[in-house]
Short mmCIF file of C-alpha atoms in Angstrom, two decimals:
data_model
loop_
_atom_site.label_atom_id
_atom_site.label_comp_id
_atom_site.label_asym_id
_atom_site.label_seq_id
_atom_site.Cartn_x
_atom_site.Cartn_y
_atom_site.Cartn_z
CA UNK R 1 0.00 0.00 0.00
CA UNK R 2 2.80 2.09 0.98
CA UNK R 3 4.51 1.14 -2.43
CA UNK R 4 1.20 2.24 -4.63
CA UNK R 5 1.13 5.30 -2.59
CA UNK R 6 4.44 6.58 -3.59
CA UNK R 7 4.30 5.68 -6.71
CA UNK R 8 1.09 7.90 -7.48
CA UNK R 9 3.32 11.22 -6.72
CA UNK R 10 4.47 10.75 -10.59
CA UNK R 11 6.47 8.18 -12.67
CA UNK R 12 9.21 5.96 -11.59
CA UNK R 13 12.69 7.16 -12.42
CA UNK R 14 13.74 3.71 -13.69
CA UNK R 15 10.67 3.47 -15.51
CA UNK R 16 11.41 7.14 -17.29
CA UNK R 17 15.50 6.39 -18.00
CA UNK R 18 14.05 3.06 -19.61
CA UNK R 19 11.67 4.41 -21.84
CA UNK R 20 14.65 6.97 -23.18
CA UNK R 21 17.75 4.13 -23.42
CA UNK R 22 14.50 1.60 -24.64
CA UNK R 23 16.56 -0.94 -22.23
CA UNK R 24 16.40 -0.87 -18.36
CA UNK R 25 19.03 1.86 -17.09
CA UNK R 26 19.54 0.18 -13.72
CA UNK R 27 22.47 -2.13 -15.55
CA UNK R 28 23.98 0.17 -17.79
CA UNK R 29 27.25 1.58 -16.25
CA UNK R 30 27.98 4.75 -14.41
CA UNK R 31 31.02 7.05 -14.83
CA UNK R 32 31.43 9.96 -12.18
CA UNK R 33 33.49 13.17 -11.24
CA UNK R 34 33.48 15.41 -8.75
CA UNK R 35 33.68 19.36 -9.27
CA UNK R 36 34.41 22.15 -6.91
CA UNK R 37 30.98 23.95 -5.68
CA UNK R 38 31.81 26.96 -7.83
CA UNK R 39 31.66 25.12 -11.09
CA UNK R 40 27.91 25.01 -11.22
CA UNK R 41 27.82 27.68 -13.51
CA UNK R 42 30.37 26.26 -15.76
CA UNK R 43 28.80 22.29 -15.62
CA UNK R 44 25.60 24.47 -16.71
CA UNK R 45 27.40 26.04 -19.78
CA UNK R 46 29.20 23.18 -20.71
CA UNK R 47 26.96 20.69 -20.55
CA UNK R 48 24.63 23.00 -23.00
CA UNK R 49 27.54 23.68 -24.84
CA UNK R 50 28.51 20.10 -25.72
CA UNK R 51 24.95 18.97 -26.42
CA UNK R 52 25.00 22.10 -29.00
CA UNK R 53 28.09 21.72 -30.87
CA UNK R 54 27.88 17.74 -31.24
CA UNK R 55 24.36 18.16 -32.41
CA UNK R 56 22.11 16.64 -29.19
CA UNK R 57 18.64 17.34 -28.28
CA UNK R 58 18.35 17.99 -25.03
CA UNK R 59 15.67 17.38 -22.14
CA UNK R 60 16.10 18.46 -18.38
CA UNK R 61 14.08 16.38 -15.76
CA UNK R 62 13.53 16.31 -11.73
CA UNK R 63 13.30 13.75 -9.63
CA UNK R 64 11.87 13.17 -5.74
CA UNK R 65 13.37 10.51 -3.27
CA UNK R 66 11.69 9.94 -0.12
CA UNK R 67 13.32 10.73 3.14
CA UNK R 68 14.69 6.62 3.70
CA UNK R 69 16.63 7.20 0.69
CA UNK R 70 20.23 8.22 2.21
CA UNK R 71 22.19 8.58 -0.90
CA UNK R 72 20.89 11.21 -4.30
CA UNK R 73 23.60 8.96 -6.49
CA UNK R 74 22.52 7.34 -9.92
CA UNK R 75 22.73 3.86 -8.55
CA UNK R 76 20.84 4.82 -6.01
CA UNK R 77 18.07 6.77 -7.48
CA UNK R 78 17.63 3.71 -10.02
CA UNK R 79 17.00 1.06 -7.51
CA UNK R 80 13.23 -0.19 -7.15
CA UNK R 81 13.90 -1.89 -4.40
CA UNK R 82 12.31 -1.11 -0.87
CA UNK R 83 9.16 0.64 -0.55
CA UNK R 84 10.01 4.29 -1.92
CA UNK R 85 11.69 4.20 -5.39
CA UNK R 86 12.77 7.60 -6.60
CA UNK R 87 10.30 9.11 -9.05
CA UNK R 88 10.65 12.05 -11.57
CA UNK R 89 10.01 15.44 -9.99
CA UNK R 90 10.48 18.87 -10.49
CA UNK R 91 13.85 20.51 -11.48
CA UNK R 92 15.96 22.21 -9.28
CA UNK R 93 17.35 24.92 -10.54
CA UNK R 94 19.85 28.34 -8.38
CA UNK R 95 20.40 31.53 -9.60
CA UNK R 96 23.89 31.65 -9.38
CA UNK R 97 26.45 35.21 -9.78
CA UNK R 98 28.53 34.73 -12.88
CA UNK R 99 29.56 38.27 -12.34
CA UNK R 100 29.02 42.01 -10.98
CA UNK R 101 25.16 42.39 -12.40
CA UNK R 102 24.96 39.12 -14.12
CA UNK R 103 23.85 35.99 -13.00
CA UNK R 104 22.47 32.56 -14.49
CA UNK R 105 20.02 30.20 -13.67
CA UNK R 106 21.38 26.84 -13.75
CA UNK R 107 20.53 22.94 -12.68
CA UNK R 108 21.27 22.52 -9.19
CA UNK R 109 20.19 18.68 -8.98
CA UNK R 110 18.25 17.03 -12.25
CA UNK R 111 19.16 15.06 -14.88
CA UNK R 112 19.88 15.37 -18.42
CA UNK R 113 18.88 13.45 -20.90
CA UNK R 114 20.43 13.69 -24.44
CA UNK R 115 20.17 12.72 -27.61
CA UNK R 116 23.53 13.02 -29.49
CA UNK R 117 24.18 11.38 -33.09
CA UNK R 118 26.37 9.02 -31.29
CA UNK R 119 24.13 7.29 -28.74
CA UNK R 120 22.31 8.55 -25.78
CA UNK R 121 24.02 9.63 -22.69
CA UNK R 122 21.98 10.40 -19.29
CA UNK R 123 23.73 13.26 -17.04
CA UNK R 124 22.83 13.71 -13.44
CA UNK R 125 23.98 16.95 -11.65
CA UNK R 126 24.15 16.54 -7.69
CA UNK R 127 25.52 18.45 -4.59
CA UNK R 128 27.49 16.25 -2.13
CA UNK R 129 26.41 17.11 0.78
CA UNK R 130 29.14 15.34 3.00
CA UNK R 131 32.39 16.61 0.44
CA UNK R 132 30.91 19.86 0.02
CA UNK R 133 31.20 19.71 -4.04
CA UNK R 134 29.15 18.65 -7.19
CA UNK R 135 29.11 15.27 -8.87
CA UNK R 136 28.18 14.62 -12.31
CA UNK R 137 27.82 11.46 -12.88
CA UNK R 138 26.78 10.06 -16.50
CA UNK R 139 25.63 6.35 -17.78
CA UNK R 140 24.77 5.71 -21.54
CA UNK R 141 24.46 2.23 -23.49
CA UNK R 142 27.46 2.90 -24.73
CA UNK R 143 30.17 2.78 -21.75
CA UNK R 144 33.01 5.12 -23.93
CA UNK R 145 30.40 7.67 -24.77
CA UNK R 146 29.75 8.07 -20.79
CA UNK R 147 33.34 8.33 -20.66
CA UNK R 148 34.03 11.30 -23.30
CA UNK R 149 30.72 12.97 -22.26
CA UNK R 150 32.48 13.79 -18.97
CA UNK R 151 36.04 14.56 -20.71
CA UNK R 152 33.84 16.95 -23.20
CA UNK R 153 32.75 18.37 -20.27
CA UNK R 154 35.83 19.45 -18.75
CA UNK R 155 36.92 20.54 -22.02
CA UNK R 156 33.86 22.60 -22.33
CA UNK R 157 34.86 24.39 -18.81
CA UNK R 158 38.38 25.01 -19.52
CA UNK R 159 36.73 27.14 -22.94
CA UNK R 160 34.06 28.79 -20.96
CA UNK R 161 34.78 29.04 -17.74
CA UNK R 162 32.90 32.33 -16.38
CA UNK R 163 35.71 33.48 -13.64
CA UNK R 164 38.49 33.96 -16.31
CA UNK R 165 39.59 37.11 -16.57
CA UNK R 166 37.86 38.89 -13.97
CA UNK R 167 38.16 40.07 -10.33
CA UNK R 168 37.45 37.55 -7.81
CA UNK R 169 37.25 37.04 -3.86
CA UNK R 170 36.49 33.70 -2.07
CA UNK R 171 34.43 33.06 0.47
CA UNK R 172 33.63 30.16 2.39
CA UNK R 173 31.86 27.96 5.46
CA UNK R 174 33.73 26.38 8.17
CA UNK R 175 32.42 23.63 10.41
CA UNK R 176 34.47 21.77 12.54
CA UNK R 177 38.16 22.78 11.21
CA UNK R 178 36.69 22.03 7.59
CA UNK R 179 35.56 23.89 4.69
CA UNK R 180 31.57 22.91 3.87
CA UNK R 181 30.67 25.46 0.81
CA UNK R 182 32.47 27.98 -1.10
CA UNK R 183 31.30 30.93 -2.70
CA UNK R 184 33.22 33.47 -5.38
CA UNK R 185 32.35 36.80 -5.11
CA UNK R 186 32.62 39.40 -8.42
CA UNK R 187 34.05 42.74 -7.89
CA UNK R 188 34.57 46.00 -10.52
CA UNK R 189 37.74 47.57 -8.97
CA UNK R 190 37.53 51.47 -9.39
CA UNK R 191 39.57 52.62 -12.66
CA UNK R 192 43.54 53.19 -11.48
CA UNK R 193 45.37 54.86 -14.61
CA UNK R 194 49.61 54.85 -14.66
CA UNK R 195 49.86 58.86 -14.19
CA UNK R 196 48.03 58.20 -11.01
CA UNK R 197 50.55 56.35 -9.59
CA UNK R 198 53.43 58.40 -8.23
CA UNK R 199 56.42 56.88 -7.30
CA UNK R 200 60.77 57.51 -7.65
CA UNK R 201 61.37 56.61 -11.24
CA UNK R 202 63.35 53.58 -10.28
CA UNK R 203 61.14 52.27 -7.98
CA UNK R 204 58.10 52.14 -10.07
CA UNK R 205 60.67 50.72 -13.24
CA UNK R 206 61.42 48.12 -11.24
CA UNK R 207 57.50 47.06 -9.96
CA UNK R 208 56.56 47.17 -13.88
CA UNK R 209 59.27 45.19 -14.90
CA UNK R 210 58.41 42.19 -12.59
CA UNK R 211 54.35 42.82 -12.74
CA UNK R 212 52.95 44.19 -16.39
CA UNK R 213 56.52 43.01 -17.96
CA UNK R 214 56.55 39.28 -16.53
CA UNK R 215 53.17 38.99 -17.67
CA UNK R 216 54.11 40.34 -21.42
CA UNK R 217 56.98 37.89 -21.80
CA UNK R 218 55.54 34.82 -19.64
CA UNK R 219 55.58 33.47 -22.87
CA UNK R 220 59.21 33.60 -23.29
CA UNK R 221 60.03 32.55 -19.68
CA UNK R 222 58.18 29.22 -20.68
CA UNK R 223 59.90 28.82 -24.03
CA UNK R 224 63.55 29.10 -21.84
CA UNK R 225 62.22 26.07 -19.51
CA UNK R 226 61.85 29.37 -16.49
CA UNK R 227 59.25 29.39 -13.79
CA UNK R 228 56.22 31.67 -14.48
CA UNK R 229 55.31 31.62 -10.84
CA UNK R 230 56.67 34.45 -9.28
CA UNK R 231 56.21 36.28 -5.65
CA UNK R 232 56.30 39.97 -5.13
CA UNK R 233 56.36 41.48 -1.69
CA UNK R 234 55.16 45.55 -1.36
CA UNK R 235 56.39 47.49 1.94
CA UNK R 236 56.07 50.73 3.05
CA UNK R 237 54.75 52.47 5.91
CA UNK R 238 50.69 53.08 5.85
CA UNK R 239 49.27 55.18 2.99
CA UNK R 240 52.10 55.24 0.97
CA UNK R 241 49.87 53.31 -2.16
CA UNK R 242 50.66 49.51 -1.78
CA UNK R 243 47.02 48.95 -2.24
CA UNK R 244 46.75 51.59 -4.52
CA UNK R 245 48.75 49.77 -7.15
CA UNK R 246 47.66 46.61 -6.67
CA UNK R 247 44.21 48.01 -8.04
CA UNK R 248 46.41 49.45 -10.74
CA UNK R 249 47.92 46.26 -11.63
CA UNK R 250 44.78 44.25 -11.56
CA UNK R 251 43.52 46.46 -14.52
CA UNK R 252 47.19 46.61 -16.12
CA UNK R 253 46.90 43.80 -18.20
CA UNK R 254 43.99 42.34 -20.27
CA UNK R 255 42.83 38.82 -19.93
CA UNK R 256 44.27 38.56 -16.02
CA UNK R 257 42.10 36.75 -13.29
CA UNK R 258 42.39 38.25 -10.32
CA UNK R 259 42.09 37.19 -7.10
CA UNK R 260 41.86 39.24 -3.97
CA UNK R 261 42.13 37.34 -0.26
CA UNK R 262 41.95 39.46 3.04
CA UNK R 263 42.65 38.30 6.36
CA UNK R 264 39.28 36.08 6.71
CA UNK R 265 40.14 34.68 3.96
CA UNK R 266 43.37 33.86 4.18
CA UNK R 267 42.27 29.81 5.62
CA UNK R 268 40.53 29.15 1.69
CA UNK R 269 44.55 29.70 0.23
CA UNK R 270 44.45 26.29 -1.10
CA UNK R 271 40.99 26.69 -2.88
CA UNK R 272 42.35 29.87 -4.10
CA UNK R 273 45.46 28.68 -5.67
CA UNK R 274 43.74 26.03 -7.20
CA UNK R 275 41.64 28.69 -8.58
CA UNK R 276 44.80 30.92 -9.79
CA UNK R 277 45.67 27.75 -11.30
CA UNK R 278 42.99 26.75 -13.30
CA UNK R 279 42.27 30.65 -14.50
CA UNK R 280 45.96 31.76 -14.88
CA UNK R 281 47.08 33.87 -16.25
CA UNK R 282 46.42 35.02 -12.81
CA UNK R 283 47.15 37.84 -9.81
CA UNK R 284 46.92 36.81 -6.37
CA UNK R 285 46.81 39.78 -4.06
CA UNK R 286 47.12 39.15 -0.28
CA UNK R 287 47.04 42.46 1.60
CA UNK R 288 48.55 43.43 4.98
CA UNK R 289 50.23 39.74 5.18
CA UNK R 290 52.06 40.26 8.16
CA UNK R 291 48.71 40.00 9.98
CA UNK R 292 49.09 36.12 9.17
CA UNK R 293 51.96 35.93 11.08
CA UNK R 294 50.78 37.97 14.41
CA UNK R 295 47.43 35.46 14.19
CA UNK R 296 50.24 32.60 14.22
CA UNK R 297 51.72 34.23 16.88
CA UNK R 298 48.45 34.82 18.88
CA UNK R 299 46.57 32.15 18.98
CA UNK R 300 46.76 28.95 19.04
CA UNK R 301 43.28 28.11 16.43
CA UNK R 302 44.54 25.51 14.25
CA UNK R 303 43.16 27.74 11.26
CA UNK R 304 45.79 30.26 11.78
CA UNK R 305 48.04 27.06 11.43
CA UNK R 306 47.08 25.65 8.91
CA UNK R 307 46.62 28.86 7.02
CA UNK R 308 50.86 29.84 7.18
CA UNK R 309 51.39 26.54 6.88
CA UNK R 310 48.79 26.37 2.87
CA UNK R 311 50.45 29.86 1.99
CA UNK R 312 54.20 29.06 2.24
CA UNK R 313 53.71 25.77 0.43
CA UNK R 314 50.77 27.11 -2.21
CA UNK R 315 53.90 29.53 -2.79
CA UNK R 316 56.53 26.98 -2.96
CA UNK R 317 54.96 24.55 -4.77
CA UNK R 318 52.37 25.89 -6.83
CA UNK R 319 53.32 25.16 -11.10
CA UNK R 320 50.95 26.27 -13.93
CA UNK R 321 51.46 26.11 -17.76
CA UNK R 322 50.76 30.07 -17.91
CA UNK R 323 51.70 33.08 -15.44
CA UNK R 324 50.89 33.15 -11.85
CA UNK R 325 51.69 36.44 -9.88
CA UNK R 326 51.60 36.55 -6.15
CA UNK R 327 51.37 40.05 -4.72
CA UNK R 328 51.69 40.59 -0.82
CA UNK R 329 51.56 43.73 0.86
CA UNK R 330 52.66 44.52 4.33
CA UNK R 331 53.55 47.68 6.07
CA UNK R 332 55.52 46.01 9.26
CA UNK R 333 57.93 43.83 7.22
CA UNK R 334 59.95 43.18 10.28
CA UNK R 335 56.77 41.17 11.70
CA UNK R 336 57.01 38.58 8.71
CA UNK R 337 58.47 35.17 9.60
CA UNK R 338 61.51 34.40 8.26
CA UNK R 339 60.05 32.15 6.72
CA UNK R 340 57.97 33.78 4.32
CA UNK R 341 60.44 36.87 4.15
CA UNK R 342 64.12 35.23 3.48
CA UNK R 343 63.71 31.79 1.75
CA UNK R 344 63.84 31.39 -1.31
CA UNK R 345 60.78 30.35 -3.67
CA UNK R 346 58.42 32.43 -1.41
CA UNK R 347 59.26 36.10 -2.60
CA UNK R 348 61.42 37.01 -5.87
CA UNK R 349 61.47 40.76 -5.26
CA UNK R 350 61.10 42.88 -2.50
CA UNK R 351 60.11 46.18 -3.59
CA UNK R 352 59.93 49.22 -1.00
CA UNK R 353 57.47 51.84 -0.91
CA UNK R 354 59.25 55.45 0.68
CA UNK R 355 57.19 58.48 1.57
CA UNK R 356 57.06 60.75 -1.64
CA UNK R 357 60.30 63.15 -2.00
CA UNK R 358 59.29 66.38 -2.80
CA UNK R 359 58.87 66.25 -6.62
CA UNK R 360 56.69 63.41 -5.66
CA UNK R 361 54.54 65.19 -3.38
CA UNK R 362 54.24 68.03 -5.93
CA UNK R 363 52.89 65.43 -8.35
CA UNK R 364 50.54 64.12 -5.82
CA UNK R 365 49.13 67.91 -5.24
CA UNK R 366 48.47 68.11 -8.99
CA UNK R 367 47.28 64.88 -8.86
CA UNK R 368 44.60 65.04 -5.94
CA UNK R 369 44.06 68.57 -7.03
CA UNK R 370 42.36 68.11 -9.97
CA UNK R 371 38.57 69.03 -10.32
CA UNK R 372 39.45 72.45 -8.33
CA UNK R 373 40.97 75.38 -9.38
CA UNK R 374 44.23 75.64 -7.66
CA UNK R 375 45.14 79.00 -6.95
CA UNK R 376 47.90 78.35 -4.57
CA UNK R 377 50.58 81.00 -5.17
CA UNK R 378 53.43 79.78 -3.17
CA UNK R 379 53.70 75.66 -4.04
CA UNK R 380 57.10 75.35 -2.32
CA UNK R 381 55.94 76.27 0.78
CA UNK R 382 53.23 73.54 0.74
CA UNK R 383 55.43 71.00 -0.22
CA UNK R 384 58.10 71.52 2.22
CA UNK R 385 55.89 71.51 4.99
CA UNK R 386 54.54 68.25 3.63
CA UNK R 387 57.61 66.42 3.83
CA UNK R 388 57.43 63.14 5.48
CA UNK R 389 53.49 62.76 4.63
CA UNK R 390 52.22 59.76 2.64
CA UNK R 391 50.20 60.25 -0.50
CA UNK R 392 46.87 59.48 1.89
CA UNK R 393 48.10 62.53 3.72
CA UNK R 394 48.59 64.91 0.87
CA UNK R 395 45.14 63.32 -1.09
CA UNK R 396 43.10 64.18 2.90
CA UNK R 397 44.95 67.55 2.68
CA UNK R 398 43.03 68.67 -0.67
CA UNK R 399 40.01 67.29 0.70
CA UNK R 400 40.00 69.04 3.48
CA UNK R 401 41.41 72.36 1.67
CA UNK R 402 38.59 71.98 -1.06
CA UNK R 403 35.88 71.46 2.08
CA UNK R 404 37.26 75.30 4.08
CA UNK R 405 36.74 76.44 0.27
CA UNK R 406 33.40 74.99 -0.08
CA UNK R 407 32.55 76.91 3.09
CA UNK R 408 33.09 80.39 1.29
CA UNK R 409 30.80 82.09 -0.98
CA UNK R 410 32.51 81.58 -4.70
CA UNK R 411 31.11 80.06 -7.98
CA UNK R 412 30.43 76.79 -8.62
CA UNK R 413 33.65 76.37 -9.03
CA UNK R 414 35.82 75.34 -6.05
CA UNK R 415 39.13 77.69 -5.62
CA UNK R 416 41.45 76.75 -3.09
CA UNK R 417 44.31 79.17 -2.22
CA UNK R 418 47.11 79.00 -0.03
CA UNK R 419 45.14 79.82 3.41
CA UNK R 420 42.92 77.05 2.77
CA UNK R 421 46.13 74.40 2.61
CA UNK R 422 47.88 76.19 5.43
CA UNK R 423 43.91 75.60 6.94
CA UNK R 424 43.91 71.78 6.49
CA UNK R 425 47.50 71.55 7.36
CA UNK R 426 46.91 72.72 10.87
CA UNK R 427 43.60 70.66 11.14
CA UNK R 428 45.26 67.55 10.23
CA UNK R 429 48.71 67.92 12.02
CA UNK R 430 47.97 69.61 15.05
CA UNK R 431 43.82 69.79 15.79
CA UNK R 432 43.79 65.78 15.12
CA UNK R 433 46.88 65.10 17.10
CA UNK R 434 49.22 61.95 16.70
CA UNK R 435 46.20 59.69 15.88
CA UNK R 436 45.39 61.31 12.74
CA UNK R 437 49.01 61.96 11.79
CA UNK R 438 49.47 58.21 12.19
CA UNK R 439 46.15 57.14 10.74
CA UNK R 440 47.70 58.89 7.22
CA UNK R 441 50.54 58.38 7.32
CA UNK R 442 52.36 60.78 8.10
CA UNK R 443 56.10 60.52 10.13
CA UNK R 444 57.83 62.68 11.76
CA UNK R 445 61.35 60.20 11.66
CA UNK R 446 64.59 61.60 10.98
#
């Protein structure tokens, strides 16, 4: 009775995967692999994308299994045995981010069935609850065409994958000491240009050489048997535009994936190397890195362990047939481990960032001064009595110069003159005392 009940919610699944191979499915063979969560958006595309160019018909189908039924796998979903088969059911589908304002509706768990010139293959899409990742897993009467369905597949992904070439953070659920879900988050960086970044001649020669020019001539490096994994440390003291570039350099070169970790992400650096892999080329940026090491210090979590312990072998270890840029960021350098700091294979250049000389700061006044009219008649002044302030000091200066101008009755316009630098000046050094000087940067050493 309990059988007949069930079996009234709709059509057995075996009954429906019969009818389409026109010989009982519950025989035929099954070929699996398991995807990362984040490739449901990809399995979606490919899958369409090999039924379209190998000329299949396509038809997308649910299924229900009762709550006795442990496993969601082919084999078992195919069993009659028991008292509550699985039958066919709705399909269910997640609207899933492909990127910033775009997103895709896509098969979450259902089965497709398809019709290709060379036989029939049947292709069920399922979560795994317990590894935290997708299986597809794929039977067909003909046991090779299950076989290159899936390698098709893959193919199909490495094409069309929708995370190449744009900016990317990863998220993720812990439970227990172990990752459970992970999530990729899209991001539109705000538009850096070269002329905005102001830096000693030499210094910034030397980042484009081993950023935007080891990109250019990965190529080459290949061709010469060289690594094309490389690890770039930025120091400086605060606001002196480490982050700055890195948004620069993001944008610098077409076609890069980018990925960008902060410190709560830092525990997902294996799942995002494997990512930088998979989508190079590729730039990693991991900001303020030296907090990795105080967390090491501090506590005794195993996540902070296992975190330094990921990073310096994901750095060590980590090959790919195309460029992979690490780019790390830190202003206490001394407060890196050793580790991470001296050995080689971690970090090819160290690149220091000073506080702007005065033809840089002069720059940075015409650069943070545009949209106002400038009517400062003595320059020198203001740049002498900037010395030892970071380009976030200079760029809060104008702000706060263009604000005591806004306060005046003028056109629309804003006209900033000397008094309202001298203004800001004495707001910022003296009014907000050594907090504010050291919130932006600003040092009064030597």
């Amino acid at each position: 009775m309990i059988k007949m009940l069930f079996r009234k919610r709709g059509s057995l699944l075996s009954a429906r995967l019969a009818q389409f191979f026109g010989v009982s499915a519950q025989q035929l063979p099954i070929r699996a692999r398991g995807f990362s969560s984040f490739d449901l958006p990809n399995l979606q595309l490919a899958i369409q994308a090999v039924t379209r160019e190998r000329g299949g018909t396509p038809e997308t189908i649910g299924y229900l299994k009762s709550m006795t039924m442990f496993s969601n796998s082919f084999r078992d979903l195919l069993s009659t045995g028991g008292y509550d088969p699985a039958v066919v059911g709705p399909v269910q589908y997640r609207q899933v981010e492909t990127g910033v304002g775009e997103e895709l509706s896509c098969v979450e768990e259902g089965i497709f069935l398809i019709n290709l010139p060379v036989g029939k293959v049947a292709a069920l899409l399922r979560q795994d609850q317990m590894k935290g990742s997708l299986q597809l897993e794929v039977t067909s009467t003909n046991e090779g065409l299950a076989s290159d369905f899936i390698l098709w597949v893959r193919d199909a992904i490495a094409r069309l994958n929708v995370y190449r070439g744009k900016v990317l953070s990863l998220e993720g659920k812990q439970e227990q000491g172990r990752c459970t879900s992970h999530e990729i988050r899209f991001h539109r960086l705000p538009e850096v240009n070269r002329e905005q970044i102001i830096l000693p001649a030499e210094v910034l020669r030397v980042l484009e050489r081993n950023t935007i020019g080891f990109f250019k001539n990965a190529q080459k490096l290949l061709d010469s048997g060289r690594s094309v994994k490389r690890g770039l440390l930025l120091f400086g003291k605060p606001g002196t535009g480490k982050t700055f570039t890195a948004r620069w350099l993001a944008q610098a070169t077409p076609g890069l994936t980018v990925l960008v970790m902060s410190g709560e992400q830092l525990w997902l650096i294996r799942e995002c190397c494997q990512l930088a892999r998979m989508l190079a080329p590729s730039l990693v940026i991991m900001e303020d890195v030296d907090l990795i090491a105080s967390a090491r210090d501090e506590s005794r979590h195993p996540m902070y362990q296992v975190t330094l312990h990921q990073l310096l072998n994901e750095m060590d270890g980590i090959e790919a047939p195309a460029p992979i840029l690490f780019l790390l960021t830190t202003n206490r350098p001394d407060a890196i481990e050793p580790a991470i700091a001296s050995r080689p294979g971690r970090i090819d250049q160290a690149i220091e960032y000073p506080l702007p000389d005065a033809d840089c700061r002069r720059q940075l006044i015409e650069l943070y001064s545009r949209g106002l009219v400038l009517e400062v008649r003595d320059i020198d002044t203001i740049v002498a009595r900037t010395e030892g302030a970071s380009p976030a000091f200079i760029q809060e200066m104008l702000r706060k110069a263009a604000l005591f101008a806004a306060e005046e009755p003028s056109s629309d316009m804003l006209r900033v003159t000397d008094e309202h630098c001298q203004a800001a000046l004495r707001e910022l050094l003296f009014s907000g005392g050594e907090l504010t000087r050291r919130l932006l940067g600003f040092s009064t050493e030597g």
